[in-house]
Tab-separated table of C-alpha atoms in Angstrom:
chain	number	residue	atom	x	y	z
A	176	MET	CA	8.238	-0.605	-6.768
A	177	THR	CA	11.326	-2.039	-8.461
A	178	ARG	CA	13.904	-3.760	-6.280
A	179	MET	CA	17.625	-3.311	-6.817
A	180	SER	CA	19.764	-6.131	-8.167
A	181	SER	CA	22.211	-7.893	-5.866
A	182	ARG	CA	25.159	-6.149	-7.568
A	183	ALA	CA	23.508	-2.782	-7.037
A	184	VAL	CA	23.004	-3.709	-3.381
A	185	ALA	CA	26.716	-4.167	-2.819
A	186	ALA	CA	27.361	-0.791	-4.439
A	187	ALA	CA	24.711	0.863	-2.282
A	188	PHE	CA	26.413	-0.228	0.908
A	189	LEU	CA	29.736	1.184	-0.312
A	190	VAL	CA	28.014	4.511	-0.925
A	191	LEU	CA	26.940	4.546	2.724
A	192	ALA	CA	30.338	5.817	3.722
A	193	VAL	CA	29.436	9.126	2.071
A	194	ALA	CA	25.644	9.212	1.851
A	195	TRP	CA	24.035	6.908	4.414
A	196	PRO	CA	20.441	8.174	4.093
A	197	LEU	CA	20.415	7.344	0.363
A	198	LEU	CA	20.420	3.599	0.989
A	199	ALA	CA	17.785	1.886	-1.147
A	200	SER	CA	16.104	-1.500	-0.947
A	201	ALA	CA	18.159	-4.651	-1.362
A	202	GLN	CA	17.871	-8.379	-1.930
A	203	PRO	CA	21.169	-9.819	-0.585
A	204	ALA	CA	23.211	-12.333	-2.529
A	205	PRO	CA	25.005	-14.905	-0.346
A	206	SER	CA	27.830	-15.094	-2.903
A	207	MET	CA	28.618	-11.369	-2.587
A	208	PRO	CA	28.849	-10.495	1.125
A	209	PRO	CA	30.506	-7.187	1.992
A	210	PRO	CA	33.943	-7.410	3.581
A	211	SER	CA	33.827	-8.302	7.272
A	212	LEU	CA	35.977	-7.528	10.262
A	213	PRO	CA	38.215	-10.159	11.849
A	214	ALA	CA	36.664	-11.605	14.972
A	215	ALA	CA	39.259	-9.938	17.185
A	216	ALA	CA	38.496	-6.490	15.764
A	217	ALA	CA	34.759	-7.015	16.174
A	218	THR	CA	35.163	-7.257	19.929
A	219	ASN	CA	36.741	-3.774	20.000
A	220	ASN	CA	33.819	-2.175	18.212
A	221	SER	CA	30.934	-1.214	20.504
A	222	ARG	CA	28.507	-1.017	17.574
A	223	LEU	CA	29.273	-4.564	16.499
A	224	GLU	CA	29.170	-5.747	20.099
A	225	LYS	CA	25.608	-4.414	20.411
A	226	ALA	CA	24.766	-5.949	17.036
A	227	TYR	CA	26.050	-9.290	18.319
A	228	VAL	CA	23.667	-9.087	21.279
A	229	ALA	CA	20.747	-8.161	19.008
A	230	LEU	CA	21.390	-10.831	16.381
A	231	GLN	CA	21.960	-13.563	18.933
A	232	ALA	CA	18.653	-12.601	20.572
A	233	LEU	CA	16.983	-12.883	17.165
A	234	LYS	CA	18.569	-16.283	16.599
A	235	ARG	CA	17.287	-17.509	19.966
A	236	ALA	CA	13.793	-16.185	19.142
A	237	ILE	CA	13.695	-18.169	15.887
A	238	THR	CA	11.963	-21.462	16.557
A	239	ASP	CA	12.261	-22.965	13.071
A	240	ASP	CA	14.938	-22.322	10.444
A	241	PRO	CA	14.312	-24.929	7.734
A	242	LYS	CA	16.802	-23.377	5.286
A	243	LYS	CA	19.547	-23.059	7.941
A	244	LEU	CA	19.948	-19.352	7.221
A	245	THR	CA	21.285	-18.618	10.699
A	246	LYS	CA	23.547	-21.659	10.878
A	247	ASN	CA	26.694	-19.518	10.662
A	248	TRP	CA	25.436	-16.944	13.195
A	249	CYS	CA	28.162	-17.863	15.664
A	250	GLY	CA	30.841	-15.716	17.263
A	251	PRO	CA	31.290	-11.939	17.375
A	252	ASP	CA	32.061	-11.458	13.658
A	253	VAL	CA	28.491	-10.409	12.830
A	254	CYS	CA	29.533	-8.953	9.467
A	255	ASN	CA	30.084	-12.518	8.305
A	256	TYR	CA	26.588	-13.690	9.276
A	257	PHE	CA	24.368	-14.724	6.389
A	258	GLY	CA	21.918	-11.942	5.516
A	259	VAL	CA	23.753	-9.330	7.615
A	260	TYR	CA	25.462	-6.446	5.841
A	261	CYS	CA	27.999	-4.037	7.299
A	262	ALA	CA	29.165	-0.628	6.132
A	263	PRO	CA	31.164	2.315	7.499
A	264	ALA	CA	29.288	4.024	10.307
A	265	PRO	CA	27.639	7.290	9.178
A	266	ASP	CA	29.277	9.316	11.958
A	267	ASP	CA	32.612	7.474	12.083
A	268	PRO	CA	33.867	6.060	8.749
A	269	CYS	CA	36.692	4.285	10.586
A	270	GLN	CA	34.217	1.949	12.283
A	271	ARG	CA	31.999	-0.589	10.618
A	272	THR	CA	28.448	-1.213	11.711
A	273	VAL	CA	25.453	-3.345	10.748
A	274	ALA	CA	23.596	-1.443	8.016
A	275	GLY	CA	21.244	-4.118	6.754
A	276	VAL	CA	19.505	-7.355	7.706
A	277	ASP	CA	17.817	-9.245	4.902
A	278	LEU	CA	16.265	-12.659	5.550
A	279	ASN	CA	13.557	-12.512	2.918
A	280	HIS	CA	11.879	-15.756	1.868
A	281	GLY	CA	13.566	-17.681	4.651
A	282	ASP	CA	10.448	-19.480	5.950
A	283	LEU	CA	11.703	-18.605	9.428
A	284	ALA	CA	9.328	-18.997	12.377
A	285	GLY	CA	9.562	-17.202	15.684
A	286	THR	CA	9.170	-13.771	17.245
A	287	LEU	CA	11.045	-10.487	17.019
A	288	PRO	CA	12.933	-9.609	20.225
A	289	GLU	CA	13.263	-6.164	21.793
A	290	GLU	CA	17.054	-6.380	21.430
A	291	LEU	CA	16.660	-5.488	17.739
A	292	GLY	CA	16.591	-1.881	18.929
A	293	LEU	CA	20.340	-2.206	19.561
A	294	LEU	CA	20.905	-2.131	15.784
A	295	SER	CA	20.957	1.651	15.977
A	296	ASP	CA	22.604	2.143	12.551
A	297	LEU	CA	20.262	-0.185	10.675
A	298	ALA	CA	19.081	1.225	7.342
A	299	VAL	CA	17.429	-1.821	5.719
A	300	PHE	CA	15.349	-4.426	7.564
A	301	HIS	CA	13.883	-7.144	5.347
A	302	LEU	CA	12.011	-10.113	6.790
A	303	ASN	CA	9.318	-10.708	4.223
A	304	SER	CA	7.850	-14.139	3.464
A	305	ASN	CA	8.580	-15.782	6.789
A	306	ARG	CA	6.431	-16.991	9.696
A	307	PHE	CA	7.211	-14.432	12.378
A	308	CYS	CA	4.339	-13.887	14.792
A	309	GLY	CA	3.579	-11.508	17.629
A	310	SER	CA	4.113	-7.778	17.245
A	311	LEU	CA	6.980	-5.611	16.114
A	312	PRO	CA	9.200	-4.728	19.086
A	313	GLU	CA	8.704	-1.311	20.645
A	314	SER	CA	12.454	-0.771	20.486
A	315	LEU	CA	12.261	-0.281	16.698
A	316	ARG	CA	11.364	3.347	17.401
A	317	SER	CA	15.051	3.927	18.218
A	318	LEU	CA	16.229	2.960	14.706
A	319	HIS	CA	16.467	6.551	13.528
A	320	LEU	CA	18.475	5.687	10.402
A	321	LEU	CA	16.035	3.051	9.154
A	322	HIS	CA	15.287	3.712	5.512
A	323	GLU	CA	13.259	0.649	4.564
A	324	ILE	CA	11.249	-1.893	6.552
A	325	ASP	CA	9.624	-4.896	4.903
A	326	VAL	CA	7.967	-7.418	7.205
A	327	SER	CA	5.254	-8.402	4.746
A	328	ASN	CA	3.827	-11.887	4.380
A	329	ASN	CA	4.303	-13.010	7.960
A	330	GLN	CA	1.928	-13.751	10.844
A	331	LEU	CA	2.377	-10.527	12.787
A	332	SER	CA	-0.567	-9.423	14.912
A	333	GLY	CA	-1.650	-6.614	17.176
A	334	PRO	CA	-2.306	-2.962	16.328
A	335	PHE	CA	-0.680	-0.861	13.640
A	336	PRO	CA	3.004	-0.544	14.625
A	337	SER	CA	3.065	3.063	15.799
A	338	GLN	CA	6.833	2.757	16.207
A	339	LEU	CA	7.029	3.529	12.483
A	340	LEU	CA	5.763	7.039	13.140
A	341	CYS	CA	8.919	7.747	15.143
A	342	LEU	CA	11.334	6.873	12.332
A	343	PRO	CA	12.463	10.136	10.711
A	344	ASN	CA	14.213	8.605	7.686
A	345	VAL	CA	11.935	5.706	6.748
A	346	GLN	CA	10.963	5.795	3.081
A	347	TYR	CA	9.533	2.344	2.379
A	348	VAL	CA	6.947	0.736	4.673
A	349	ASP	CA	5.647	-2.722	3.774
A	350	ILE	CA	3.549	-4.529	6.398
A	351	ARG	CA	1.045	-6.195	4.060
A	352	PHE	CA	-0.208	-9.776	4.391
A	353	ASN	CA	-0.197	-9.999	8.169
A	354	ASN	CA	-2.860	-10.141	10.887
A	355	LEU	CA	-2.592	-6.558	12.109
A	356	CYS	CA	-5.839	-4.930	13.198
A	357	GLY	CA	-7.456	-1.797	14.588
A	358	GLU	CA	-7.027	1.826	13.577
A	359	VAL	CA	-4.424	3.078	11.155
A	360	PRO	CA	-3.103	6.355	12.583
A	361	ALA	CA	-3.804	9.346	10.388
A	362	ALA	CA	-0.226	10.518	11.012
A	363	ILE	CA	1.157	7.820	8.702
A	364	PHE	CA	-0.128	9.847	5.749
A	365	ASP	CA	1.736	12.916	6.999
A	366	LYS	CA	5.110	11.159	6.920
A	367	LYS	CA	7.421	11.900	4.010
A	368	ILE	CA	7.614	8.316	2.792
A	369	ASP	CA	7.811	7.013	-0.755
A	370	ALA	CA	5.822	3.772	-0.569
A	371	LEU	CA	3.137	2.501	1.803
A	372	PHE	CA	1.817	-1.065	1.644
A	373	ILE	CA	-0.641	-1.955	4.425
A	374	ASN	CA	-2.994	-4.163	2.416
A	375	ASN	CA	-4.319	-7.587	3.409
A	376	ASN	CA	-4.562	-6.972	7.131
A	377	HIS	CA	-7.586	-6.486	9.398
A	378	PHE	CA	-7.440	-2.735	9.871
A	379	GLU	CA	-10.656	-0.841	10.499
A	380	PHE	CA	-10.549	2.898	9.921
A	381	SER	CA	-11.949	5.715	7.843
A	382	LEU	CA	-9.844	7.537	5.262
A	383	PRO	CA	-8.634	10.554	7.250
A	384	ASP	CA	-8.417	14.136	6.056
A	385	SER	CA	-4.639	13.701	6.100
A	386	PHE	CA	-4.836	10.987	3.417
A	387	THR	CA	-4.158	13.485	0.648
A	388	ASN	CA	-1.177	14.931	2.559
A	389	SER	CA	0.812	11.845	1.605
A	390	THR	CA	3.879	12.340	-0.567
A	391	ALA	CA	4.139	8.633	-1.413
A	392	SER	CA	4.510	7.485	-4.987
A	393	VAL	CA	2.767	4.171	-4.222
A	394	ILE	CA	-0.140	3.652	-1.800
A	395	VAL	CA	-1.786	0.233	-1.500
A	396	LEU	CA	-4.775	-0.102	0.839
A	397	ALA	CA	-6.256	-3.135	-0.913
A	398	ASN	CA	-8.295	-5.906	0.699
A	399	LEU	CA	-9.110	-3.915	3.816
A	400	PRO	CA	-12.902	-4.282	3.663
A	401	ARG	CA	-13.447	-2.447	6.962
A	402	VAL	CA	-12.093	0.821	5.618
A	403	SER	CA	-14.713	3.510	5.155
A	404	GLY	CA	-14.781	7.094	4.017
A	405	CYS	CA	-14.770	8.885	0.708
A	406	LEU	CA	-12.364	9.937	-1.980
A	407	PRO	CA	-11.929	13.618	-1.085
A	408	SER	CA	-11.908	16.412	-3.627
A	409	SER	CA	-8.428	17.292	-2.317
A	410	ILE	CA	-7.079	14.133	-3.976
A	411	GLY	CA	-5.587	16.375	-6.634
A	412	ASP	CA	-3.105	17.620	-4.020
A	413	MET	CA	-1.221	14.318	-4.458
A	414	ALA	CA	-0.412	15.075	-8.098
A	415	GLY	CA	3.234	15.936	-7.456
A	416	THR	CA	4.279	12.452	-6.328
A	417	LEU	CA	1.541	9.816	-6.664
A	418	ASN	CA	2.272	7.120	-9.226
A	419	GLU	CA	0.101	4.162	-8.105
A	420	LEU	CA	-3.076	4.182	-6.020
A	421	ILE	CA	-4.682	0.812	-5.238
A	422	LEU	CA	-7.813	0.836	-3.086
A	423	LEU	CA	-9.539	-2.320	-4.327
A	424	ASN	CA	-11.884	-4.096	-1.920
A	425	SER	CA	-11.521	-1.458	0.771
A	426	GLY	CA	-15.132	-0.852	1.733
A	427	ILE	CA	-15.125	2.693	0.361
A	428	SER	CA	-18.500	4.291	-0.392
A	429	SER	CA	-17.822	7.298	-2.524
A	430	CYS	CA	-18.204	9.180	-5.727
A	431	ILE	CA	-15.142	9.793	-7.879
A	432	PRO	CA	-14.365	13.503	-7.569
A	433	PRO	CA	-13.532	15.315	-10.830
A	434	GLU	CA	-10.346	16.604	-9.167
A	435	ILE	CA	-8.885	13.128	-9.637
A	436	GLY	CA	-7.974	14.280	-13.133
A	437	LYS	CA	-5.153	16.360	-11.638
A	438	LEU	CA	-3.164	13.174	-10.939
A	439	ASP	CA	-1.229	13.476	-14.174
A	440	LYS	CA	1.655	11.246	-12.992
A	441	LEU	CA	-0.591	8.350	-11.984
A	442	THR	CA	0.027	5.146	-13.941
A	443	VAL	CA	-2.173	2.703	-11.967
A	444	LEU	CA	-5.589	3.423	-10.445
A	445	ASP	CA	-7.566	0.519	-8.981
A	446	LEU	CA	-10.882	1.322	-7.275
A	447	SER	CA	-12.546	-2.031	-7.942
A	448	PHE	CA	-14.757	-4.027	-5.545
A	449	ASN	CA	-16.042	-1.047	-3.579
A	450	ASN	CA	-19.309	0.860	-3.357
A	451	ILE	CA	-18.380	3.678	-5.710
A	452	ALA	CA	-21.364	5.272	-7.383
A	453	GLY	CA	-22.223	8.064	-9.769
A	454	THR	CA	-20.425	8.482	-13.074
A	455	LEU	CA	-16.857	8.338	-14.311
A	456	PRO	CA	-15.659	11.955	-14.529
A	457	ASP	CA	-14.351	12.895	-17.956
A	458	THR	CA	-11.438	14.637	-16.211
A	459	ILE	CA	-9.802	11.200	-15.998
A	460	GLY	CA	-8.954	11.944	-19.612
A	461	ASN	CA	-6.396	14.439	-18.279
A	462	MET	CA	-4.393	11.684	-16.579
A	463	ARG	CA	-2.003	11.324	-19.481
A	464	ALA	CA	0.333	8.823	-17.788
A	465	LEU	CA	-2.438	6.345	-16.894
A	466	GLU	CA	-1.734	2.766	-17.997
A	467	GLN	CA	-4.166	0.700	-15.914
A	468	LEU	CA	-7.635	1.746	-14.769
A	469	ASP	CA	-9.903	-0.661	-12.884
A	470	VAL	CA	-13.316	0.401	-11.559
A	471	ALA	CA	-15.013	-3.013	-11.777
A	472	HIS	CA	-17.603	-4.267	-9.268
A	473	ASN	CA	-19.047	-0.919	-8.225
A	474	GLN	CA	-22.310	0.976	-8.763
A	475	LEU	CA	-21.147	3.289	-11.538
A	476	ALA	CA	-23.540	4.258	-14.310
A	477	GLY	CA	-23.905	6.569	-17.288
A	478	GLU	CA	-21.600	6.542	-20.308
A	479	ILE	CA	-17.872	5.961	-20.466
A	480	PRO	CA	-16.219	9.281	-21.393
A	481	GLU	CA	-14.413	8.984	-24.722
A	482	SER	CA	-11.514	11.028	-23.336
A	483	ILE	CA	-10.568	8.113	-21.077
A	484	CYS	CA	-10.245	5.678	-23.947
A	485	GLU	CA	-8.100	8.185	-25.850
A	486	LEU	CA	-5.412	8.225	-23.157
A	487	PRO	CA	-2.115	7.561	-24.983
A	488	HIS	CA	-0.684	4.950	-22.580
A	489	LEU	CA	-3.851	3.162	-21.451
A	490	LYS	CA	-3.299	-0.590	-21.800
A	491	ASN	CA	-5.906	-2.064	-19.462
A	492	PHE	CA	-9.356	-0.598	-18.775
A	493	THR	CA	-11.674	-2.741	-16.640
A	494	TYR	CA	-15.204	-1.490	-15.892
A	495	SER	CA	-17.162	-4.729	-15.663
A	496	TYR	CA	-19.957	-5.368	-13.154
A	497	ASN	CA	-21.329	-1.833	-13.093
A	498	PHE	CA	-24.378	-0.278	-14.769
A	499	PHE	CA	-22.824	1.663	-17.635
A	500	CYS	CA	-25.233	2.138	-20.510
A	501	GLY	CA	-22.856	3.208	-23.238
A	502	GLU	CA	-19.220	3.138	-24.352
A	503	PRO	CA	-17.579	4.924	-27.292
A	504	HIS	CA	-16.251	2.724	-30.061
A	505	ARG	CA	-12.802	4.093	-29.248
A	506	CYS	CA	-12.843	2.074	-26.006
A	507	LEU	CA	-12.886	-1.158	-27.980
A	508	GLU	CA	-9.467	-0.189	-29.350
A	509	VAL	CA	-7.814	-0.182	-25.918
A	510	PRO	CA	-5.454	-3.211	-25.855
A	511	ARG	CA	-7.373	-4.869	-23.029
A	512	ILE	CA	-10.860	-3.976	-21.834
A	513	ASP	CA	-13.476	-5.765	-19.786
A	514	ASP	CA	-17.004	-4.370	-20.133
A	515	ARG	CA	-18.977	-7.428	-19.039
A	516	GLN	CA	-22.110	-7.241	-16.895
A	517	ASN	CA	-23.129	-3.687	-17.642
A	518	CYS	CA	-26.150	-2.399	-19.531
A	519	ILE	CA	-24.448	-1.656	-22.868
A	520	ALA	CA	-26.682	-2.472	-25.814
A	521	GLY	CA	-25.109	-4.691	-28.446
A	522	ARG	CA	-22.231	-5.918	-26.277
A	523	PRO	CA	-21.968	-9.572	-25.144
A	524	ASP	CA	-22.414	-10.824	-21.584
A	525	GLN	CA	-24.398	-7.886	-20.211
A	526	ARG	CA	-26.832	-7.733	-17.308
A	527	ALA	CA	-30.414	-8.840	-17.765
A	528	GLY	CA	-32.704	-6.074	-18.942
A	529	GLU	CA	-34.751	-6.279	-15.761
A	530	GLN	CA	-31.660	-5.543	-13.661
A	531	CYS	CA	-30.811	-2.496	-15.737
A	532	ILE	CA	-34.340	-1.129	-15.651
A	533	SER	CA	-34.562	-1.647	-11.905
A	534	PHE	CA	-31.281	0.203	-11.378
A	535	LEU	CA	-32.324	3.103	-13.594
A	536	HIS	CA	-35.485	3.549	-11.539
A	537	GLN	CA	-33.517	4.002	-8.333
A	538	PRO	CA	-32.991	7.564	-7.039
A	539	ARG	CA	-30.128	9.294	-8.786
A	540	VAL	CA	-26.876	9.382	-6.791
A	541	HIS	CA	-25.741	12.773	-5.522
A	542	CYS	CA	-22.371	13.564	-4.007
A	543	ASP	CA	-21.788	16.053	-1.245
A	544	ALA	CA	-18.952	18.575	-1.045
A	545	HIS	CA	-16.649	15.959	0.519
A	546	GLY	CA	-17.086	13.418	-2.298
A	547	CYS	CA	-19.341	11.204	-0.207
A	548	ILE	CA	-22.589	9.754	-1.457
A	549	ALA	CA	-25.324	11.986	-0.125
A	550	PRO	CA	-28.353	10.265	1.371
A	551	PRO	CA	-31.397	10.384	-0.884
A	552	SER	CA	-33.669	13.316	-0.304
A	553	PRO	CA	-36.751	12.376	1.660
A	554	PRO	CA	-39.960	12.384	-0.347
A	555	PRO	CA	-41.997	15.561	-0.050
A	556	PRO	CA	-44.653	15.426	2.651
A	557	PRO	CA	-48.184	14.770	1.439
A	558	PRO	CA	-50.439	17.808	1.152
A	559	PRO	CA	-52.316	18.579	4.347
A	560	VAL	CA	-55.737	17.050	4.615
A	561	HIS	CA	-58.307	19.660	5.602
A	562	ALA	CA	-61.191	18.372	7.572
A	563	PRO	CA	-64.571	19.364	6.136
A	564	PRO	CA	-66.337	22.170	7.978
A	565	PRO	CA	-68.815	21.040	10.551
A	566	PRO	CA	-72.379	20.966	9.372
A	567	VAL	CA	-74.522	23.978	10.094
A	568	TYR	CA	-77.847	23.259	11.723
């Protein structure tokens, strides 16, 4: 997901006067703060008075500010605080209000106070790459105009922040690289959001049926080894919006359903470091936008379909550490491939022959109607043993 430039950020906040919900992500530039109210005027604005309470509570909750980002957080003129951005209120253009808080990469330590819920007009909340701990405040559920929340790369803990489910306008959710744990509510995949990053936490859940209801363009569930479940055949229902799907190292045991070929807008598909078995469906050759495909470190076998290697935009195809036994010559023309540690005759750095033979003698993988790996059929029972007739005397 591409971030806006600092100049585009300033323009976005000016647009708020007309189209508040269209606010997009922003990296603030200290040299280009939006115009602020005089201190005297700020005290006559109830929105800014509440913002003052909220931001002062945040300042008190910060225990370490090595870059002195909040040094000028003094007095009621909150629109002049570093990292705080004001814009005309969506329901009253004559009043200004706090529309964004962006303290990314501040190395700030502390907790997030409940008073943040007073920032009722907040559209952008960026705190990534800091050292905030504890949980997200419950009061965030009142931020009904919030468009984007990024609290990634912190030390947040506790369960999945269910407050996010209450935000009707949120489009960008980034909570990756924290210490969050427990279940991920299935309802998050029903929300009309554009990007969902929950990777590198300690969540433990199974891919719900609602997974394919998501309208997101980017979904990253990487490095969540306690995830379970299967890639459902309904994955093709995500074709209208899905652009990147990254499920690497997510504990998934599954086949790859042929319906995945319906994802004709997908540019990145990463299923590596899982327990995916069976074969690569040749329907992947229908994914004409695909640029990167990674299925390494799985239990895939059979031959690589030539249709995949003929994809017009494919730049990186990684299928190492599987048990593929053949690849078309066309695959060697992909700009970057990695076919190591398979069972492909004539290619360098392949598995030992004994490994390949042992794998081929295992029961063939079958997938059930849900895309899950079906348990192997039990061996047939031995024929009944008939006792010999008793001797006749």
